[in-house]
Amino acid sequence: MRFQNVKPISEIREEERQSPEVRIAQLEAENTALRAENQTLRADSLMTMEAVAEVYEQLLALNGGTT
């Protein structure tokens, strides 16, 4: 099992003491950052798929004359 965003207990307890408004603002900022990271990862994934397709096409072109 892999744990992400592991926080010390002291930090978790500090967050529990925050007002709801502060906590909401914090979560909204975290959500915005995660959305941006997700968008970057999707773009990276798309570029990887395009590169794989290009290499596959080149491989087919090289092997096309020898089959």
Coordinates of N, CA, C and O in Angstrom, one line a residue:
M1 N 0.8 -1.2 0.0 CA 0.0 0.0 0.0 C 0.9 1.2 0.0 O 1.9 1.3 0.7
R2 N 0.5 2.2 -0.8 CA 1.3 3.4 -0.9 C 0.5 4.6 -0.3 O -0.6 4.8 -0.7
F3 N 1.2 5.3 0.6 CA 0.5 6.5 1.2 C 1.1 7.7 0.6 O 2.3 7.9 0.4
Q4 N 0.1 8.7 0.3 CA 0.5 9.9 -0.3 C 0.1 11.0 0.7 O -0.9 10.9 1.4
N5 N 0.8 12.2 0.6 CA 0.4 13.3 1.4 C 0.4 13.0 2.9 O -0.5 13.4 3.6
V6 N 1.4 12.2 3.3 CA 1.4 11.9 4.7 C 1.8 13.1 5.5 O 2.8 13.8 5.2
K7 N 1.0 13.4 6.6 CA 1.2 14.6 7.4 C 1.5 14.1 8.8 O 0.9 13.2 9.3
P8 N 2.3 14.9 9.5 CA 2.5 14.6 10.9 C 1.2 14.8 11.7 O 0.4 15.7 11.3
I9 N 1.0 14.1 12.8 CA -0.2 14.3 13.6 C -0.3 15.7 14.1 O -1.4 16.2 14.2
S10 N 0.8 16.3 14.5 CA 0.7 17.7 15.0 C 0.1 18.6 13.9 O -0.7 19.5 14.2
E11 N 0.4 18.4 12.6 CA -0.1 19.2 11.6 C -1.6 18.9 11.4 O -2.4 19.9 11.1
I12 N -2.0 17.7 11.5 CA -3.4 17.3 11.4 C -4.2 18.0 12.5 O -5.3 18.5 12.3
R13 N -3.7 17.9 13.7 CA -4.4 18.5 14.8 C -4.5 20.0 14.7 O -5.5 20.7 15.0
E14 N -3.4 20.7 14.1 CA -3.5 22.1 13.9 C -4.6 22.5 12.9 O -5.3 23.4 13.1
E15 N -4.7 21.6 11.8 CA -5.8 21.9 10.8 C -7.1 21.7 11.5 O -8.1 22.4 11.1
E16 N -7.3 20.8 12.4 CA -8.6 20.6 13.1 C -9.0 21.8 13.9 O -10.2 22.1 14.1
R17 N -8.0 22.6 14.3 CA -8.3 23.8 15.1 C -8.6 25.0 14.3 O -9.0 26.0 14.8
Q18 N -8.4 24.9 13.0 CA -8.6 26.1 12.1 C -10.1 26.3 11.9 O -10.9 25.4 12.0
S19 N -10.4 27.6 11.6 CA -11.8 27.9 11.4 C -12.2 27.3 10.0 O -11.4 27.0 9.2
P20 N -13.5 27.0 9.9 CA -14.0 26.4 8.6 C -13.6 27.3 7.4 O -13.3 26.7 6.3
E21 N -13.7 28.6 7.5 CA -13.4 29.5 6.4 C -11.9 29.3 6.0 O -11.6 29.2 4.8
V22 N -11.0 29.2 6.9 CA -9.6 29.1 6.6 C -9.4 27.7 6.0 O -8.6 27.6 5.0
R23 N -10.0 26.7 6.6 CA -9.8 25.3 6.0 C -10.4 25.2 4.6 O -9.8 24.6 3.7
I24 N -11.5 25.9 4.3 CA -12.1 25.9 3.0 C -11.1 26.5 2.0 O -10.9 26.0 0.9
A25 N -10.6 27.7 2.4 CA -9.6 28.4 1.5 C -8.4 27.5 1.2 O -7.9 27.5 0.1
Q26 N -7.9 26.8 2.3 CA -6.8 26.0 2.1 C -7.1 24.8 1.2 O -6.3 24.5 0.3
L27 N -8.3 24.2 1.3 CA -8.6 23.1 0.5 C -8.9 23.5 -1.0 O -8.5 22.8 -1.9
E28 N -9.4 24.7 -1.1 CA -9.6 25.2 -2.5 C -8.3 25.4 -3.2 O -8.1 25.1 -4.4
A29 N -7.3 26.0 -2.4 CA -6.0 26.2 -3.0 C -5.3 24.8 -3.4 O -4.7 24.7 -4.4
E30 N -5.5 23.9 -2.5 CA -4.9 22.5 -2.8 C -5.6 21.9 -4.0 O -5.0 21.3 -4.8
N31 N -6.9 22.1 -4.1 CA -7.7 21.6 -5.2 C -7.2 22.2 -6.5 O -7.0 21.5 -7.5
T32 N -7.0 23.5 -6.5 CA -6.5 24.2 -7.7 C -5.1 23.6 -8.1 O -4.8 23.4 -9.3
A33 N -4.2 23.4 -7.1 CA -2.9 22.9 -7.4 C -3.0 21.5 -8.0 O -2.3 21.1 -8.9
L34 N -3.9 20.7 -7.4 CA -4.0 19.3 -7.9 C -4.6 19.2 -9.3 O -4.3 18.4 -10.1
R35 N -5.5 20.1 -9.6 CA -6.1 20.2 -10.9 C -5.0 20.5 -12.0 O -5.0 20.0 -13.0
A36 N -4.2 21.5 -11.6 CA -3.1 21.9 -12.5 C -2.1 20.7 -12.7 O -1.7 20.4 -13.8
E37 N -1.8 20.0 -11.6 CA -0.9 18.8 -11.7 C -1.6 17.8 -12.6 O -0.9 17.1 -13.4
N38 N -2.9 17.5 -12.4 CA -3.6 16.5 -13.2 C -3.5 16.9 -14.7 O -3.3 16.1 -15.5
Q39 N -3.7 18.2 -15.0 CA -3.7 18.6 -16.4 C -2.3 18.4 -17.0 O -2.2 18.0 -18.1
T40 N -1.3 18.7 -16.2 CA 0.1 18.5 -16.7 C 0.3 17.0 -16.9 O 0.9 16.6 -17.9
L41 N -0.1 16.1 -16.0 CA 0.1 14.7 -16.2 C -0.7 14.2 -17.4 O -0.2 13.3 -18.1
R42 N -1.9 14.7 -17.6 CA -2.6 14.3 -18.8 C -1.9 14.7 -20.1 O -1.8 14.0 -21.1
A43 N -1.3 15.9 -20.1 CA -0.6 16.4 -21.3 C 0.7 15.5 -21.5 O 1.0 15.2 -22.6
D44 N 1.4 15.2 -20.4 CA 2.5 14.3 -20.5 C 2.1 12.9 -21.0 O 2.9 12.4 -21.8
S45 N 1.0 12.4 -20.6 CA 0.5 11.1 -21.0 C 0.2 11.2 -22.5 O 0.6 10.3 -23.3
L46 N -0.4 12.2 -23.0 CA -0.7 12.4 -24.4 C 0.6 12.4 -25.2 O 0.7 11.8 -26.3
M47 N 1.6 13.2 -24.8 CA 2.8 13.3 -25.5 C 3.5 11.9 -25.5 O 4.1 11.6 -26.6
T48 N 3.4 11.2 -24.5 CA 4.0 9.8 -24.4 C 3.3 8.9 -25.4 O 4.0 8.2 -26.2
M49 N 2.0 9.0 -25.5 CA 1.3 8.1 -26.4 C 1.6 8.5 -27.9 O 1.7 7.6 -28.7
E50 N 1.7 9.8 -28.1 CA 2.1 10.2 -29.5 C 3.5 9.7 -29.9 O 3.7 9.3 -31.0
A51 N 4.4 9.8 -28.9 CA 5.8 9.3 -29.2 C 5.8 7.8 -29.4 O 6.5 7.4 -30.3
V52 N 5.0 7.1 -28.7 CA 5.0 5.6 -28.8 C 4.4 5.3 -30.2 O 4.9 4.4 -30.9
A53 N 3.3 6.0 -30.6 CA 2.7 5.8 -31.9 C 3.7 6.1 -33.0 O 3.8 5.4 -34.0
E54 N 4.5 7.2 -32.9 CA 5.5 7.5 -33.9 C 6.5 6.4 -34.0 O 6.9 6.0 -35.1
V55 N 7.0 6.0 -32.9 CA 8.1 4.9 -32.9 C 7.5 3.6 -33.5 O 8.1 2.9 -34.3
Y56 N 6.2 3.3 -33.2 CA 5.6 2.1 -33.7 C 5.5 2.2 -35.2 O 5.7 1.3 -36.0
E57 N 5.1 3.4 -35.7 CA 5.0 3.6 -37.2 C 6.3 3.5 -37.8 O 6.4 2.9 -38.9
Q58 N 7.4 4.0 -37.2 CA 8.7 3.8 -37.8 C 9.1 2.4 -37.8 O 9.7 1.9 -38.7
L59 N 8.8 1.6 -36.7 CA 9.1 0.2 -36.7 C 8.4 -0.6 -37.8 O 9.0 -1.4 -38.4
L60 N 7.1 -0.2 -38.0 CA 6.3 -0.9 -39.0 C 7.0 -0.6 -40.4 O 7.0 -1.4 -41.3
A61 N 7.4 0.7 -40.6 CA 8.0 1.1 -41.9 C 9.3 0.3 -42.1 O 9.6 -0.1 -43.2
L62 N 10.1 0.1 -41.1 CA 11.3 -0.7 -41.2 C 11.1 -2.1 -41.4 O 11.8 -2.8 -42.2
N63 N 10.1 -2.7 -40.8 CA 9.8 -4.1 -41.0 C 8.9 -4.4 -42.1 O 8.7 -5.5 -42.5
G64 N 8.3 -3.4 -42.7 CA 7.3 -3.5 -43.8 C 7.9 -4.2 -45.0 O 7.3 -5.0 -45.7
G65 N 9.2 -3.9 -45.3 CA 9.8 -4.4 -46.5 C 10.4 -5.8 -46.3 O 10.8 -6.5 -47.3
T66 N 10.5 -6.3 -45.1 CA 11.1 -7.6 -44.8 C 10.1 -8.7 -44.5 O 10.6 -9.8 -44.1
T67 N 8.9 -8.4 -44.5 CA 7.9 -9.4 -44.1 C 7.6 -10.4 -45.2 O 7.8 -10.2 -46.3

